[in-house]
Amino acid sequence: MNSISIRRKSVLTLLSLVAALFLAGCGNFWQNPNGTSTATGTTTSTTTLTASPTSVVEGGSVTLTATVSPSAATGTVTFYNGTTSIGSGTLSSGTATVTTTFGTVGTESITATYGGSSTYAASNSNSASVTVTASASGASIPNPLQALAATAKEGANVTLTAAISSTNGTGTVTFYDSSTLHPLGTGTVSAGSATLSTQLSTPGMHRIMATYSDSGSDDASPTLNTLSFSINP
């Protein structure tokens, strides 16, 4: 074997040794099977998501909070309703928040994505559900007012019932004696109706009216119907 061949083999051996040493010192260059990034020195992160409240009337505010671990992570978190971005927040002490509203009745599936940084890998959160119910705004009293009996003795208790158009409605119904326009009292709405037990002391025909007031509004709905009720001496 001549000297040129020997030198060539020596060079190749040296290059192989250098490459092996380089790869051994850069083992972190390749992705960790448990991580999500291929960047040198990148640390795996986890993201969890909570919503408060988890049930809201349409148009109500919900605060979404993403918590990224380790808490030293920096960067931004983007929040999604399905595949639609609904806002982003900057991490501070491991958390990012955004406040949003939902205008569609139903159950929304919310997620959050941490975008990562030069130190920490990106990560996706769990899914958080937000239930959106119909607003009682604009609800009225479309059904006839009812009483347990068509007539009563003067001074006897009379139970009046008014049903509103939204079973999700909250608030009160005020009952009136139309002959005097004097309020007889109010009943709290529960499961779409309100009741009032009252007394009518004047004999004769009384026409009962009712108006509905949403708990989220100062405006009462117009009276849509009346109830004729007789009081006997």
PDB file of C-alpha atoms in Angstrom:
ATOM      1  CA  MET A   1       0.000   0.000   0.000  1.00  0.00           C
ATOM      2  CA  ASN A   2       1.483   3.320  -1.016  1.00  0.00           C
ATOM      3  CA  SER A   3       1.733   6.370   1.248  1.00  0.00           C
ATOM      4  CA  ILE A   4      -1.106   8.232  -0.564  1.00  0.00           C
ATOM      5  CA  SER A   5      -3.629   5.481   0.227  1.00  0.00           C
ATOM      6  CA  ILE A   6      -2.540   5.394   3.863  1.00  0.00           C
ATOM      7  CA  ARG A   7      -2.949   9.158   4.200  1.00  0.00           C
ATOM      8  CA  ARG A   8      -6.384   8.996   2.545  1.00  0.00           C
ATOM      9  CA  LYS A   9      -7.589   6.345   4.987  1.00  0.00           C
ATOM     10  CA  SER A  10      -6.239   8.344   7.889  1.00  0.00           C
ATOM     11  CA  VAL A  11      -8.136  11.444   6.773  1.00  0.00           C
ATOM     12  CA  LEU A  12     -11.371   9.477   6.366  1.00  0.00           C
ATOM     13  CA  THR A  13     -10.971   7.911   9.797  1.00  0.00           C
ATOM     14  CA  LEU A  14     -10.337  11.322  11.342  1.00  0.00           C
ATOM     15  CA  LEU A  15     -13.417  12.797   9.653  1.00  0.00           C
ATOM     16  CA  SER A  16     -15.590   9.904  10.888  1.00  0.00           C
ATOM     17  CA  LEU A  17     -14.305  10.422  14.429  1.00  0.00           C
ATOM     18  CA  VAL A  18     -15.027  14.171  14.308  1.00  0.00           C
ATOM     19  CA  ALA A  19     -18.533  13.554  12.971  1.00  0.00           C
ATOM     20  CA  ALA A  20     -19.251  11.006  15.706  1.00  0.00           C
ATOM     21  CA  LEU A  21     -18.069  13.397  18.410  1.00  0.00           C
ATOM     22  CA  PHE A  22     -20.137  16.232  16.935  1.00  0.00           C
ATOM     23  CA  LEU A  23     -23.311  14.140  16.834  1.00  0.00           C
ATOM     24  CA  ALA A  24     -22.755  12.882  20.362  1.00  0.00           C
ATOM     25  CA  GLY A  25     -22.523  16.463  21.640  1.00  0.00           C
ATOM     26  CA  CYS A  26     -25.593  17.592  19.725  1.00  0.00           C
ATOM     27  CA  GLY A  27     -27.985  14.841  20.656  1.00  0.00           C
ATOM     28  CA  ASN A  28     -30.589  17.392  21.702  1.00  0.00           C
ATOM     29  CA  PHE A  29     -30.848  18.630  18.150  1.00  0.00           C
ATOM     30  CA  TRP A  30     -33.369  15.944  17.234  1.00  0.00           C
ATOM     31  CA  GLN A  31     -36.892  15.913  18.568  1.00  0.00           C
ATOM     32  CA  ASN A  32     -37.528  14.263  21.889  1.00  0.00           C
ATOM     33  CA  PRO A  33     -40.276  11.628  21.379  1.00  0.00           C
ATOM     34  CA  ASN A  34     -42.171  13.268  24.268  1.00  0.00           C
ATOM     35  CA  GLY A  35     -41.738  16.832  23.037  1.00  0.00           C
ATOM     36  CA  THR A  36     -43.174  18.935  20.276  1.00  0.00           C
ATOM     37  CA  SER A  37     -40.173  20.806  18.922  1.00  0.00           C
ATOM     38  CA  THR A  38     -36.885  20.082  17.130  1.00  0.00           C
ATOM     39  CA  ALA A  39     -35.129  23.252  18.308  1.00  0.00           C
ATOM     40  CA  THR A  40     -31.949  22.909  20.386  1.00  0.00           C
ATOM     41  CA  GLY A  41     -32.635  23.246  24.112  1.00  0.00           C
ATOM     42  CA  THR A  42     -36.435  23.357  23.706  1.00  0.00           C
ATOM     43  CA  THR A  43     -38.419  22.287  26.791  1.00  0.00           C
ATOM     44  CA  THR A  44     -41.811  20.578  26.508  1.00  0.00           C
ATOM     45  CA  SER A  45     -44.825  22.618  27.704  1.00  0.00           C
ATOM     46  CA  THR A  46     -48.397  21.765  28.637  1.00  0.00           C
ATOM     47  CA  THR A  47     -51.461  24.018  28.376  1.00  0.00           C
ATOM     48  CA  THR A  48     -54.737  23.727  30.288  1.00  0.00           C
ATOM     49  CA  LEU A  49     -57.879  25.780  29.688  1.00  0.00           C
ATOM     50  CA  THR A  50     -60.760  26.850  31.937  1.00  0.00           C
ATOM     51  CA  ALA A  51     -63.863  28.953  31.223  1.00  0.00           C
ATOM     52  CA  SER A  52     -65.818  31.025  33.738  1.00  0.00           C
ATOM     53  CA  PRO A  53     -68.744  30.849  33.773  1.00  0.00           C
ATOM     54  CA  THR A  54     -69.383  27.650  31.835  1.00  0.00           C
ATOM     55  CA  SER A  55     -73.020  28.574  31.208  1.00  0.00           C
ATOM     56  CA  VAL A  56     -74.124  32.008  30.026  1.00  0.00           C
ATOM     57  CA  VAL A  57     -77.073  33.748  28.404  1.00  0.00           C
ATOM     58  CA  GLU A  58     -76.380  34.731  24.791  1.00  0.00           C
ATOM     59  CA  GLY A  59     -74.400  37.957  24.703  1.00  0.00           C
ATOM     60  CA  GLY A  60     -73.004  37.405  28.205  1.00  0.00           C
ATOM     61  CA  SER A  61     -69.280  37.595  28.934  1.00  0.00           C
ATOM     62  CA  VAL A  62     -67.061  34.557  29.513  1.00  0.00           C
ATOM     63  CA  THR A  63     -63.463  34.726  30.757  1.00  0.00           C
ATOM     64  CA  LEU A  64     -61.130  32.122  29.258  1.00  0.00           C
ATOM     65  CA  THR A  65     -57.925  31.335  31.155  1.00  0.00           C
ATOM     66  CA  ALA A  66     -55.017  29.315  29.759  1.00  0.00           C
ATOM     67  CA  THR A  67     -52.354  28.047  32.154  1.00  0.00           C
ATOM     68  CA  VAL A  68     -49.010  27.044  30.634  1.00  0.00           C
ATOM     69  CA  SER A  69     -46.533  24.860  32.493  1.00  0.00           C
ATOM     70  CA  PRO A  70     -43.677  25.521  33.240  1.00  0.00           C
ATOM     71  CA  SER A  71     -44.873  28.873  34.572  1.00  0.00           C
ATOM     72  CA  ALA A  72     -41.679  30.524  33.303  1.00  0.00           C
ATOM     73  CA  ALA A  73     -42.943  30.118  29.736  1.00  0.00           C
ATOM     74  CA  THR A  74     -43.296  33.338  27.763  1.00  0.00           C
ATOM     75  CA  GLY A  75     -45.151  34.260  24.594  1.00  0.00           C
ATOM     76  CA  THR A  76     -48.813  34.311  23.601  1.00  0.00           C
ATOM     77  CA  VAL A  77     -51.811  32.013  23.764  1.00  0.00           C
ATOM     78  CA  THR A  78     -54.496  32.034  21.063  1.00  0.00           C
ATOM     79  CA  PHE A  79     -58.037  30.971  21.936  1.00  0.00           C
ATOM     80  CA  TYR A  80     -60.329  29.209  19.460  1.00  0.00           C
ATOM     81  CA  ASN A  81     -64.028  28.506  19.179  1.00  0.00           C
ATOM     82  CA  GLY A  82     -63.836  25.438  16.989  1.00  0.00           C
ATOM     83  CA  THR A  83     -61.394  26.546  14.303  1.00  0.00           C
ATOM     84  CA  THR A  84     -62.148  30.275  14.625  1.00  0.00           C
ATOM     85  CA  SER A  85     -59.745  32.459  16.584  1.00  0.00           C
ATOM     86  CA  ILE A  86     -61.602  34.498  19.220  1.00  0.00           C
ATOM     87  CA  GLY A  87     -58.651  36.355  20.738  1.00  0.00           C
ATOM     88  CA  SER A  88     -55.178  36.018  22.197  1.00  0.00           C
ATOM     89  CA  GLY A  89     -53.445  36.871  25.457  1.00  0.00           C
ATOM     90  CA  THR A  90     -49.848  37.370  26.587  1.00  0.00           C
ATOM     91  CA  LEU A  91     -48.509  34.999  29.217  1.00  0.00           C
ATOM     92  CA  SER A  92     -47.823  36.439  32.651  1.00  0.00           C
ATOM     93  CA  SER A  93     -46.633  34.085  35.400  1.00  0.00           C
ATOM     94  CA  GLY A  94     -47.788  31.190  33.281  1.00  0.00           C
ATOM     95  CA  THR A  95     -51.345  32.369  32.530  1.00  0.00           C
ATOM     96  CA  ALA A  96     -53.094  34.238  29.743  1.00  0.00           C
ATOM     97  CA  THR A  97     -56.721  35.358  29.667  1.00  0.00           C
ATOM     98  CA  VAL A  98     -59.237  36.738  27.238  1.00  0.00           C
ATOM     99  CA  THR A  99     -62.836  37.814  27.787  1.00  0.00           C
ATOM    100  CA  THR A 100     -65.321  37.215  25.004  1.00  0.00           C
ATOM    101  CA  THR A 101     -69.051  36.901  24.323  1.00  0.00           C
ATOM    102  CA  PHE A 102     -71.099  34.251  22.532  1.00  0.00           C
ATOM    103  CA  GLY A 103     -74.129  35.149  20.447  1.00  0.00           C
ATOM    104  CA  THR A 104     -75.241  31.719  19.255  1.00  0.00           C
ATOM    105  CA  VAL A 105     -77.393  29.471  21.427  1.00  0.00           C
ATOM    106  CA  GLY A 106     -75.849  26.025  21.940  1.00  0.00           C
ATOM    107  CA  THR A 107     -72.691  24.450  23.324  1.00  0.00           C
ATOM    108  CA  GLU A 108     -69.377  25.937  22.205  1.00  0.00           C
ATOM    109  CA  SER A 109     -66.121  23.951  22.224  1.00  0.00           C
ATOM    110  CA  ILE A 110     -63.215  26.210  23.200  1.00  0.00           C
ATOM    111  CA  THR A 111     -59.489  25.409  22.961  1.00  0.00           C
ATOM    112  CA  ALA A 112     -56.248  27.319  23.457  1.00  0.00           C
ATOM    113  CA  THR A 113     -52.867  27.040  21.722  1.00  0.00           C
ATOM    114  CA  TYR A 114     -49.592  28.220  23.226  1.00  0.00           C
ATOM    115  CA  GLY A 115     -47.363  29.391  20.386  1.00  0.00           C
ATOM    116  CA  GLY A 116     -44.078  28.461  22.084  1.00  0.00           C
ATOM    117  CA  SER A 117     -40.831  30.412  22.408  1.00  0.00           C
ATOM    118  CA  SER A 118     -37.125  29.934  21.855  1.00  0.00           C
ATOM    119  CA  THR A 119     -37.045  27.975  25.123  1.00  0.00           C
ATOM    120  CA  TYR A 120     -40.445  26.283  25.407  1.00  0.00           C
ATOM    121  CA  ALA A 121     -42.288  24.171  22.857  1.00  0.00           C
ATOM    122  CA  ALA A 122     -45.773  24.953  21.588  1.00  0.00           C
ATOM    123  CA  SER A 123     -48.700  23.006  23.048  1.00  0.00           C
ATOM    124  CA  ASN A 124     -52.460  22.651  22.707  1.00  0.00           C
ATOM    125  CA  SER A 125     -54.970  22.676  25.557  1.00  0.00           C
ATOM    126  CA  ASN A 126     -57.867  20.475  26.471  1.00  0.00           C
ATOM    127  CA  SER A 127     -61.331  21.420  25.201  1.00  0.00           C
ATOM    128  CA  ALA A 128     -63.602  23.491  27.474  1.00  0.00           C
ATOM    129  CA  SER A 129     -67.368  23.651  26.896  1.00  0.00           C
ATOM    130  CA  VAL A 130     -69.470  26.789  27.266  1.00  0.00           C
ATOM    131  CA  THR A 131     -73.258  26.431  27.198  1.00  0.00           C
ATOM    132  CA  VAL A 132     -75.088  29.432  25.728  1.00  0.00           C
ATOM    133  CA  THR A 133     -78.802  29.791  26.460  1.00  0.00           C
ATOM    134  CA  ALA A 134     -81.383  32.050  24.846  1.00  0.00           C
ATOM    135  CA  SER A 135     -81.854  35.513  26.244  1.00  0.00           C
ATOM    136  CA  ALA A 136     -85.184  36.314  27.843  1.00  0.00           C
ATOM    137  CA  SER A 137     -85.041  39.765  26.255  1.00  0.00           C
ATOM    138  CA  GLY A 138     -88.193  40.431  24.275  1.00  0.00           C
ATOM    139  CA  ALA A 139     -90.144  37.665  26.000  1.00  0.00           C
ATOM    140  CA  SER A 140     -93.799  38.381  26.534  1.00  0.00           C
ATOM    141  CA  ILE A 141     -97.010  36.835  27.830  1.00  0.00           C
ATOM    142  CA  PRO A 142     -98.563  35.263  24.723  1.00  0.00           C
ATOM    143  CA  ASN A 143    -100.699  32.681  26.508  1.00  0.00           C
ATOM    144  CA  PRO A 144    -103.991  33.539  28.215  1.00  0.00           C
ATOM    145  CA  LEU A 145    -103.803  34.354  31.868  1.00  0.00           C
ATOM    146  CA  GLN A 146    -105.271  31.617  33.996  1.00  0.00           C
ATOM    147  CA  ALA A 147    -106.926  31.280  37.382  1.00  0.00           C
ATOM    148  CA  LEU A 148    -107.675  28.148  39.381  1.00  0.00           C
ATOM    149  CA  ALA A 149    -111.359  29.033  39.310  1.00  0.00           C
ATOM    150  CA  ALA A 150    -113.538  31.240  37.107  1.00  0.00           C
ATOM    151  CA  THR A 151    -115.287  32.854  40.067  1.00  0.00           C
ATOM    152  CA  ALA A 152    -114.630  33.419  43.741  1.00  0.00           C
ATOM    153  CA  LYS A 153    -116.275  34.884  46.795  1.00  0.00           C
ATOM    154  CA  GLU A 154    -115.256  38.369  47.763  1.00  0.00           C
ATOM    155  CA  GLY A 155    -112.222  38.258  50.034  1.00  0.00           C
ATOM    156  CA  ALA A 156    -111.329  34.686  49.005  1.00  0.00           C
ATOM    157  CA  ASN A 157    -107.853  33.870  47.721  1.00  0.00           C
ATOM    158  CA  VAL A 158    -107.488  33.769  43.941  1.00  0.00           C
ATOM    159  CA  THR A 159    -104.442  32.161  42.306  1.00  0.00           C
ATOM    160  CA  LEU A 160    -103.432  33.775  39.009  1.00  0.00           C
ATOM    161  CA  THR A 161    -100.922  32.280  36.549  1.00  0.00           C
ATOM    162  CA  ALA A 162     -99.123  33.900  33.598  1.00  0.00           C
ATOM    163  CA  ALA A 163     -96.916  31.998  31.135  1.00  0.00           C
ATOM    164  CA  ILE A 164     -94.174  33.809  29.214  1.00  0.00           C
ATOM    165  CA  SER A 165     -92.848  32.993  25.769  1.00  0.00           C
ATOM    166  CA  SER A 166     -89.351  31.944  26.871  1.00  0.00           C
ATOM    167  CA  THR A 167     -88.861  28.993  29.211  1.00  0.00           C
ATOM    168  CA  ASN A 168     -85.400  30.433  29.948  1.00  0.00           C
ATOM    169  CA  GLY A 169     -86.895  33.712  31.089  1.00  0.00           C
ATOM    170  CA  THR A 170     -86.121  35.186  34.478  1.00  0.00           C
ATOM    171  CA  GLY A 171     -87.614  38.160  36.244  1.00  0.00           C
ATOM    172  CA  THR A 172     -91.125  38.948  37.454  1.00  0.00           C
ATOM    173  CA  VAL A 173     -94.713  39.253  36.258  1.00  0.00           C
ATOM    174  CA  THR A 174     -96.845  42.031  37.716  1.00  0.00           C
ATOM    175  CA  PHE A 175    -100.615  41.431  37.834  1.00  0.00           C
ATOM    176  CA  TYR A 176    -103.093  44.333  37.649  1.00  0.00           C
ATOM    177  CA  ASP A 177    -106.804  44.816  38.228  1.00  0.00           C
ATOM    178  CA  SER A 178    -107.687  46.805  35.115  1.00  0.00           C
ATOM    179  CA  SER A 179    -110.704  48.418  36.771  1.00  0.00           C
ATOM    180  CA  THR A 180    -108.379  50.353  39.074  1.00  0.00           C
ATOM    181  CA  LEU A 181    -105.012  49.808  37.353  1.00  0.00           C
ATOM    182  CA  HIS A 182    -103.828  48.962  40.821  1.00  0.00           C
ATOM    183  CA  PRO A 183    -101.092  46.316  40.954  1.00  0.00           C
ATOM    184  CA  LEU A 184    -102.278  43.232  42.763  1.00  0.00           C
ATOM    185  CA  GLY A 185     -98.735  41.980  43.254  1.00  0.00           C
ATOM    186  CA  THR A 186     -95.861  40.287  41.468  1.00  0.00           C
ATOM    187  CA  GLY A 187     -94.812  36.704  40.893  1.00  0.00           C
ATOM    188  CA  THR A 188     -91.303  35.430  40.167  1.00  0.00           C
ATOM    189  CA  VAL A 189     -90.830  33.621  36.860  1.00  0.00           C
ATOM    190  CA  SER A 190     -89.830  29.974  37.187  1.00  0.00           C
ATOM    191  CA  ALA A 191     -89.792  27.449  34.329  1.00  0.00           C
ATOM    192  CA  GLY A 192     -91.605  29.888  32.062  1.00  0.00           C
ATOM    193  CA  SER A 193     -94.464  31.008  34.306  1.00  0.00           C
ATOM    194  CA  ALA A 194     -95.296  33.101  37.351  1.00  0.00           C
ATOM    195  CA  THR A 195     -98.118  32.805  39.864  1.00  0.00           C
ATOM    196  CA  LEU A 196     -99.741  35.125  42.377  1.00  0.00           C
ATOM    197  CA  SER A 197    -102.205  34.408  45.160  1.00  0.00           C
ATOM    198  CA  THR A 198    -104.329  37.495  45.861  1.00  0.00           C
ATOM    199  CA  GLN A 199    -107.751  38.667  46.995  1.00  0.00           C
ATOM    200  CA  LEU A 200    -110.426  40.647  45.122  1.00  0.00           C
ATOM    201  CA  SER A 201    -112.839  42.216  47.534  1.00  0.00           C
ATOM    202  CA  THR A 202    -115.184  44.121  45.204  1.00  0.00           C
ATOM    203  CA  PRO A 203    -118.094  42.102  43.750  1.00  0.00           C
ATOM    204  CA  GLY A 204    -118.514  42.120  39.990  1.00  0.00           C
ATOM    205  CA  MET A 205    -116.448  41.419  36.880  1.00  0.00           C
ATOM    206  CA  HIS A 206    -112.722  42.091  37.092  1.00  0.00           C
ATOM    207  CA  ARG A 207    -110.358  42.129  34.159  1.00  0.00           C
ATOM    208  CA  ILE A 208    -106.873  41.012  35.144  1.00  0.00           C
ATOM    209  CA  MET A 209    -103.826  42.126  33.156  1.00  0.00           C
ATOM    210  CA  ALA A 210    -100.171  41.206  33.496  1.00  0.00           C
ATOM    211  CA  THR A 211     -96.812  42.570  32.345  1.00  0.00           C
ATOM    212  CA  TYR A 212     -93.490  40.766  32.256  1.00  0.00           C
ATOM    213  CA  SER A 213     -90.202  42.395  33.345  1.00  0.00           C
ATOM    214  CA  ASP A 214     -86.896  40.748  32.428  1.00  0.00           C
ATOM    215  CA  SER A 215     -84.415  40.649  35.319  1.00  0.00           C
ATOM    216  CA  GLY A 216     -81.775  42.090  32.968  1.00  0.00           C
ATOM    217  CA  SER A 217     -83.891  45.045  31.877  1.00  0.00           C
ATOM    218  CA  ASP A 218     -85.983  47.774  33.453  1.00  0.00           C
ATOM    219  CA  ASP A 219     -88.491  47.619  30.636  1.00  0.00           C
ATOM    220  CA  ALA A 220     -91.675  45.619  31.059  1.00  0.00           C
ATOM    221  CA  SER A 221     -93.290  43.915  28.102  1.00  0.00           C
ATOM    222  CA  PRO A 222     -96.638  45.246  26.912  1.00  0.00           C
ATOM    223  CA  THR A 223     -99.771  43.525  28.144  1.00  0.00           C
ATOM    224  CA  LEU A 224    -100.927  41.075  25.494  1.00  0.00           C
ATOM    225  CA  ASN A 225    -104.007  39.578  27.103  1.00  0.00           C
ATOM    226  CA  THR A 226    -106.486  39.905  29.944  1.00  0.00           C
ATOM    227  CA  LEU A 227    -108.436  37.554  32.175  1.00  0.00           C
ATOM    228  CA  SER A 228    -112.069  38.168  33.099  1.00  0.00           C
ATOM    229  CA  PHE A 229    -112.793  37.093  36.629  1.00  0.00           C
ATOM    230  CA  SER A 230    -116.049  37.320  38.581  1.00  0.00           C
ATOM    231  CA  ILE A 231    -116.328  38.028  42.280  1.00  0.00           C
ATOM    232  CA  ASN A 232    -119.587  37.072  43.979  1.00  0.00           C
ATOM    233  CA  PRO A 233    -120.828  38.643  47.208  1.00  0.00           C
TER     234      PRO A 233
END
